[in-house]
CSV table of C-alpha atoms in Angstrom, one decimal:
chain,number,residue,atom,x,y,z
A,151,UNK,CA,149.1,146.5,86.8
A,152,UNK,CA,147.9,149.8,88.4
A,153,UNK,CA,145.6,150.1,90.6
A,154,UNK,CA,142.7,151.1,89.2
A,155,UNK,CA,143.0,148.6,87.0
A,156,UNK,CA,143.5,145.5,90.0
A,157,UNK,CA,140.1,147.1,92.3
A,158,UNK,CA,138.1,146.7,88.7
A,159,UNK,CA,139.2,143.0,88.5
A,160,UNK,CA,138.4,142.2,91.9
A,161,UNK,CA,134.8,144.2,91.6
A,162,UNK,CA,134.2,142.0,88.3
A,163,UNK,CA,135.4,138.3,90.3
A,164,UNK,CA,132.9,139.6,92.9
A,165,UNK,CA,130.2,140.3,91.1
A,166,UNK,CA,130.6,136.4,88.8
A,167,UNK,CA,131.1,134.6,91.8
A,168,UNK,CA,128.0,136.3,93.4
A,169,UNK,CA,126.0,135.4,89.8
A,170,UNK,CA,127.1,132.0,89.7
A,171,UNK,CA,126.6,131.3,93.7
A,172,UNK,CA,122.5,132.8,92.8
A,173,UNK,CA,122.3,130.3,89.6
A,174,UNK,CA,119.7,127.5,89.4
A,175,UNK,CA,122.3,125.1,89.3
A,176,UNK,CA,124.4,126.2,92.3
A,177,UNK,CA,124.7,124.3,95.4
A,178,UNK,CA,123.4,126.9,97.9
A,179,UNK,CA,125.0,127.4,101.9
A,180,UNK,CA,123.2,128.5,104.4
A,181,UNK,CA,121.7,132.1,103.9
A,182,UNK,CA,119.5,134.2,105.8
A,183,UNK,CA,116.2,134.6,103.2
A,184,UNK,CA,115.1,132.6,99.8
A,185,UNK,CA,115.3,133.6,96.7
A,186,UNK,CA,113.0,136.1,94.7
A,187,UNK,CA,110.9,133.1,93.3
A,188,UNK,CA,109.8,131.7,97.0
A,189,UNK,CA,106.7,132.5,98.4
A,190,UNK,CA,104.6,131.8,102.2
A,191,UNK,CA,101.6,129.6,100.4
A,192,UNK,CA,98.8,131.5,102.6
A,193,UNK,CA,100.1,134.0,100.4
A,194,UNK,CA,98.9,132.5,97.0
A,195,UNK,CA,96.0,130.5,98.7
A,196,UNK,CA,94.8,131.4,102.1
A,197,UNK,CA,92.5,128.4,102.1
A,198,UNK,CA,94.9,125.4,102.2
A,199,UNK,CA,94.8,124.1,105.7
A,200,UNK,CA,98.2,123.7,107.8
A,201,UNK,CA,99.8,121.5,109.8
A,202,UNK,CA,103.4,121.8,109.8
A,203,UNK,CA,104.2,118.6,111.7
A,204,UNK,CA,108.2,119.3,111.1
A,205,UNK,CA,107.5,122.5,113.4
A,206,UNK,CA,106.6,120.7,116.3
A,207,UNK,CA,107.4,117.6,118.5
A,208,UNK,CA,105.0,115.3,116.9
A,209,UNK,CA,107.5,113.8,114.4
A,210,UNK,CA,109.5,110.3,113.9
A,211,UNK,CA,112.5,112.4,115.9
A,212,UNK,CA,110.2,113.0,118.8
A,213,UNK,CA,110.9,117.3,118.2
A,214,UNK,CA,110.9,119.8,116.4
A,215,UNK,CA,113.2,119.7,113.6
A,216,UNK,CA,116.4,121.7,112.7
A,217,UNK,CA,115.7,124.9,110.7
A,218,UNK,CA,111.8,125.0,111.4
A,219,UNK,CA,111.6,128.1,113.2
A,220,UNK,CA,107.6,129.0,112.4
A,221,UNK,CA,105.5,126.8,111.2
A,222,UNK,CA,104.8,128.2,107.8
A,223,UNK,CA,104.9,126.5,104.4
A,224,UNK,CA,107.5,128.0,102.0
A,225,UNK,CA,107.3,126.9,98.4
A,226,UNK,CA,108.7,128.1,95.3
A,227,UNK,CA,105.6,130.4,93.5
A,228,UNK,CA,105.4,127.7,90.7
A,229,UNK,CA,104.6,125.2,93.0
A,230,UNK,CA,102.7,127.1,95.3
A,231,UNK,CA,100.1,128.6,92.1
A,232,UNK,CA,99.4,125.1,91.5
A,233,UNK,CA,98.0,124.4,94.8
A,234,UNK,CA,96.2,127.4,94.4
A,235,UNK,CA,94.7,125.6,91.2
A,236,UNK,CA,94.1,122.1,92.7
A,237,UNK,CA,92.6,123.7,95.5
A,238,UNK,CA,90.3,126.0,93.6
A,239,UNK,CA,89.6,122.5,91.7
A,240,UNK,CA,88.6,120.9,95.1
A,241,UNK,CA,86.4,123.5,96.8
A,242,UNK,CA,83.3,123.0,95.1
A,243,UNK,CA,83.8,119.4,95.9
A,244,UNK,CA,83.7,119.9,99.7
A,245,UNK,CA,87.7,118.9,99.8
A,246,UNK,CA,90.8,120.9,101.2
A,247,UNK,CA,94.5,120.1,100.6
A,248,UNK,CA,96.2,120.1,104.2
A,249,UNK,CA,100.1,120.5,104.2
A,250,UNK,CA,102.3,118.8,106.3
A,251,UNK,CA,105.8,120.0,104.9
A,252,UNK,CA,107.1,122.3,102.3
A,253,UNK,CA,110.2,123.5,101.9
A,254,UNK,CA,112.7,121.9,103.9
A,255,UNK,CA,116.4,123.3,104.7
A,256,UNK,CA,119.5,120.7,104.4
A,257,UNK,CA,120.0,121.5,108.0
A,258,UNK,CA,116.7,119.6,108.9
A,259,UNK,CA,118.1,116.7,106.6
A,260,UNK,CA,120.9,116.8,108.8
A,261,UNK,CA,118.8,116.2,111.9
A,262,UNK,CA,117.5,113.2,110.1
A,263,UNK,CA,120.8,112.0,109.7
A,264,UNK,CA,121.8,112.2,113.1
A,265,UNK,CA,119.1,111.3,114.4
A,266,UNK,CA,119.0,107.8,112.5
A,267,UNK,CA,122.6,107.3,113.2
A,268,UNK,CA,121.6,107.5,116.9
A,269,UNK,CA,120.6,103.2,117.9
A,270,UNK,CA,119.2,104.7,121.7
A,271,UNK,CA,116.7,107.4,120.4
A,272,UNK,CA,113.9,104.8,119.6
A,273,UNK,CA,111.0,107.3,121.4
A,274,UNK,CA,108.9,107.2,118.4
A,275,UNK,CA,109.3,104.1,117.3
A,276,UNK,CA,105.5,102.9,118.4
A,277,UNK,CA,104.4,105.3,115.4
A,278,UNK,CA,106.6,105.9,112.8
A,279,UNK,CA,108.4,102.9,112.4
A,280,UNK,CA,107.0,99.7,114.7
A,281,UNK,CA,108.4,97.0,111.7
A,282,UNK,CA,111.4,98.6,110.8
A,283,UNK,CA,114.9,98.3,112.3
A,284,UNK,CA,116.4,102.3,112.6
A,285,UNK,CA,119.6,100.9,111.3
A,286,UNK,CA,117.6,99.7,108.4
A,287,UNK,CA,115.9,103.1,107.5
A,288,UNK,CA,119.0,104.7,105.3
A,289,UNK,CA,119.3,101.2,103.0
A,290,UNK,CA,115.3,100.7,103.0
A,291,UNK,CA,115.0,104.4,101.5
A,292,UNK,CA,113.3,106.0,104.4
A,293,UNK,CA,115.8,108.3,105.2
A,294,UNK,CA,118.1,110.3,102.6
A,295,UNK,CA,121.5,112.6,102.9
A,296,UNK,CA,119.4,114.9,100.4
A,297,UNK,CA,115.9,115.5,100.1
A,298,UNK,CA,114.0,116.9,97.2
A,299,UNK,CA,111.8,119.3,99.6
A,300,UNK,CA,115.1,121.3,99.8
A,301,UNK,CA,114.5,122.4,96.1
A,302,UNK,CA,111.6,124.2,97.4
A,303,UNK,CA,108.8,122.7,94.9
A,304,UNK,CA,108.0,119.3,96.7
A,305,UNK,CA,105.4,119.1,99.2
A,306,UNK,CA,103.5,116.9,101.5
A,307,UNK,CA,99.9,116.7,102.0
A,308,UNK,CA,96.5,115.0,101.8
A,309,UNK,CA,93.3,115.9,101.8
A,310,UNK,CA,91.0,117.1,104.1
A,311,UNK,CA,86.4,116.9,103.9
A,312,UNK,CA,85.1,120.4,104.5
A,313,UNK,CA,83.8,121.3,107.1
A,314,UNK,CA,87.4,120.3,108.8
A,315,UNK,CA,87.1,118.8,111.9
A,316,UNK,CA,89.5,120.0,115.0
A,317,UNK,CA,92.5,118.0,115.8
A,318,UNK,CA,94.1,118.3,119.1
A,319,UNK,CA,97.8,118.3,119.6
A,320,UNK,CA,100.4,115.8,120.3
A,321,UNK,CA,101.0,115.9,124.2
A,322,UNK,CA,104.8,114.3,124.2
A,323,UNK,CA,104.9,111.1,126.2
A,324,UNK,CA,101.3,110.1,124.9
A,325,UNK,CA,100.7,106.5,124.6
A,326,UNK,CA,101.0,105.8,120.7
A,327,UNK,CA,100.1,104.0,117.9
A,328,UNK,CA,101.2,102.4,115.0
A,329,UNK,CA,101.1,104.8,112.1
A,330,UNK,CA,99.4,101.6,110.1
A,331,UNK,CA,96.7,101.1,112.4
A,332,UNK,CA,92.7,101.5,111.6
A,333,UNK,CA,92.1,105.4,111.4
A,334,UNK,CA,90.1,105.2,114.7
A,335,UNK,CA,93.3,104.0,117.0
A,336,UNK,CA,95.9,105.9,115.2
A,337,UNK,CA,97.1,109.4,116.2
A,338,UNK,CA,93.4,111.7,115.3
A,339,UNK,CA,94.4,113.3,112.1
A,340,UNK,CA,91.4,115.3,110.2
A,341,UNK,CA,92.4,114.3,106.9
A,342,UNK,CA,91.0,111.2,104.6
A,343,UNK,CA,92.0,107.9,105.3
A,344,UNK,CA,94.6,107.4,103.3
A,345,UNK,CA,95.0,103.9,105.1
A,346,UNK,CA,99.0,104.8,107.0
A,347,UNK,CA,99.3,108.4,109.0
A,348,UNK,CA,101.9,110.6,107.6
A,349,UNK,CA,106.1,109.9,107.6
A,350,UNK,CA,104.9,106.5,107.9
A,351,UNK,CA,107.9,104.0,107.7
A,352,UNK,CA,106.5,101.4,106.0
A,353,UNK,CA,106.0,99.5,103.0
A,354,UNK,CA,101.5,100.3,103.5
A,355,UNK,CA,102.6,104.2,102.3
A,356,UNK,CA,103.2,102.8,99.3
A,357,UNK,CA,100.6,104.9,97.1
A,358,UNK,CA,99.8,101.8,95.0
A,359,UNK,CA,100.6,99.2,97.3
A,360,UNK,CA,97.7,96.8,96.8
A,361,UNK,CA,96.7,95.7,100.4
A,362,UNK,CA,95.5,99.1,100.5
A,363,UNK,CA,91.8,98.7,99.3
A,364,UNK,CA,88.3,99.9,99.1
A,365,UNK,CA,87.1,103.7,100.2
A,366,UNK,CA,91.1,104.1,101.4
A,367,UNK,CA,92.3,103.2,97.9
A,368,UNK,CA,89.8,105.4,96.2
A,369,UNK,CA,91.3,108.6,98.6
A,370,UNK,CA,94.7,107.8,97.3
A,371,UNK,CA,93.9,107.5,93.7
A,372,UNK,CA,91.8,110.7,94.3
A,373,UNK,CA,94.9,112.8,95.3
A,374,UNK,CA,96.8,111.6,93.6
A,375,UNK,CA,94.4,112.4,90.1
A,376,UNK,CA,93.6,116.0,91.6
A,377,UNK,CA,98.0,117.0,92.3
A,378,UNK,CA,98.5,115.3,89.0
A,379,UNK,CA,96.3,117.8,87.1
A,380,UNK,CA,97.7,120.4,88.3
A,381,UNK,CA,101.7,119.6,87.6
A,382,UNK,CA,103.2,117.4,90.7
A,383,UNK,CA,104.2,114.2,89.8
A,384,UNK,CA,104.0,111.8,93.4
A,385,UNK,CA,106.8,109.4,94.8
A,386,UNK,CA,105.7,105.8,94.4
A,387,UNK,CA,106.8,104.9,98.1
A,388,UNK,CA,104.5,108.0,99.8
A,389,UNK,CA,101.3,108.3,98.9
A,390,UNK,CA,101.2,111.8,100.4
A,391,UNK,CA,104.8,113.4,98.6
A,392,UNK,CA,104.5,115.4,95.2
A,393,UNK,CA,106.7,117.5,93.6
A,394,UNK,CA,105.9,119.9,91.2
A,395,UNK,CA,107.4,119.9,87.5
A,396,UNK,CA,109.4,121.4,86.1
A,397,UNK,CA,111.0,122.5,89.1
A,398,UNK,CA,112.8,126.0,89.5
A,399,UNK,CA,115.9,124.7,91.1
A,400,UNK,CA,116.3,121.4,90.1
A,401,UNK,CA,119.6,121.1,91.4
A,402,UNK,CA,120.0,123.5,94.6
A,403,UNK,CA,119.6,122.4,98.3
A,404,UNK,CA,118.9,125.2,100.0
A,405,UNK,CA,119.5,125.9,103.8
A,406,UNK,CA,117.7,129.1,104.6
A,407,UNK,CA,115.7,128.7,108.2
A,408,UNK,CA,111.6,128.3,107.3
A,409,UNK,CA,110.2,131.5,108.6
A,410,UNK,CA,108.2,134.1,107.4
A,411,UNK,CA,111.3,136.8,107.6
A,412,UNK,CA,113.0,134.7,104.7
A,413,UNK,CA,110.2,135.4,102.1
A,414,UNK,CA,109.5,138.9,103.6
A,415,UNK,CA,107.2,141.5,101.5
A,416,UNK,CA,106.2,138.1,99.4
């Protein structure tokens, strides 16, 4: 085979394996920026109040987690247009979606992973997970090798009454307080009550568990109505996770660090 002909076939390999490595259906490695079809959500909605908890210490790992280098929310522009939507939908109503967590990369997964394979690191326990055993929290679902927020269309959030009260920030070491506990003792959070804080380990997150009644039941059932209007179809055991269908990359786990640089110009 001449030449030529042997740098043509290489050029050709490169450019299929390079097609195939961008394809829906690939399983994606770490990479410095997102695809074309991911967007920063102030982009699409400026409105949608943020709290990226996953970008600061005030999570069940007691820091902030692997791969959350800003705390921005990333979503795929499907997903993020039909926040827009629900949020235009909410507005007149004197409500605000607030995000907790977008996008998340595999390598935050794998900070979960360690982390709940670590018996000693119990420093958050108080909050997120007072009834639960940590060696329980892989077979009781609460932790996962994969997580659909690495697709980039999944979200968490609640909502929020306008005018949105101040919340002030988690000072590590704090005193706290189980993530189950009457709204007024539990960590200050501006949102709803929703009747459990968020990433709380425990069977009360439920969205229809039925110890969860009156005005608190009626918030659920109310974000739940608004997110399913709009496309996102929630996971039974959170009352605050939705992911919006159909999704983009339905079968890609991306790994790409959540920072504004990875969507840049979008």
């Amino acid at each position: 085979m001449t030449a030529p002909r042997t740098a043509l076939r290489a050029l050709v390999a490169a450019a299929v394996l390079a097609l195939t490595a961008a394809s829906p259906g690939a399983q994606a490695g770490p990479g410095p920026g997102a695809p074309g079809e991911f967007v920063t959500l102030r982009s699409v909605d400026p409105t949608i109040i943020h709290e990226m908890r996953y970008a600061t210490a005030h999570t069940f790992v007691g820091e902030r987690v692997d791969g959350y280098r800003q705390p921005v929310c990333l979503l795929t522009r499907p997903a993020a247009r039909a926040l827009h939507r629900a949020q235009v939908r909410l507005l007149p109503q004197g409500y605000s979606l607030k995000v907790y967590d977008c996008y998340r990369p595999q390598r935050a997964v794998d900070h979960f992973v360690r982390w709940a394979g670590d018996p000693d690191d119990q420093s958050m326990k108080g909050e997120f997970y007072p009834l639960v055993d940590k060696d329980r929290l892989f077979e009781d679902g609460y932790i996962a090798k994969r997580s659909g927020h690495s697709r980039g269309s999944t979200v968490d959030l609640t909502l929020v009454r306008l005018p949105a009260r101040a919340t002030r920030p988690y000072r590590p070491g704090e005193r706290l307080m189980p993530c189950f506990a009457p709204q007024g003792e539990r960590f200050p959070d501006n949102s709803l009550d929703m009747g459990t804080g968020y990433d709380c380990f425990d069977t009360l997150s439920r969205t229809d568990d039925p110890r969860i009644r009156g005005a608190r039941r009626a918030n659920r059932q109310f974000l739940q109505r608004t997110m399913a209007d709009v496309g996102f179809v929630n996971l039974p055991e959170e009352w605050w996770h939705f992911t919006f269908v159909p999704e983009p990359f339905p079968d890609t786990y991306f790994d790409f660090p959540v920072h504004r640089r990875a969507v840049a110009g979008r």
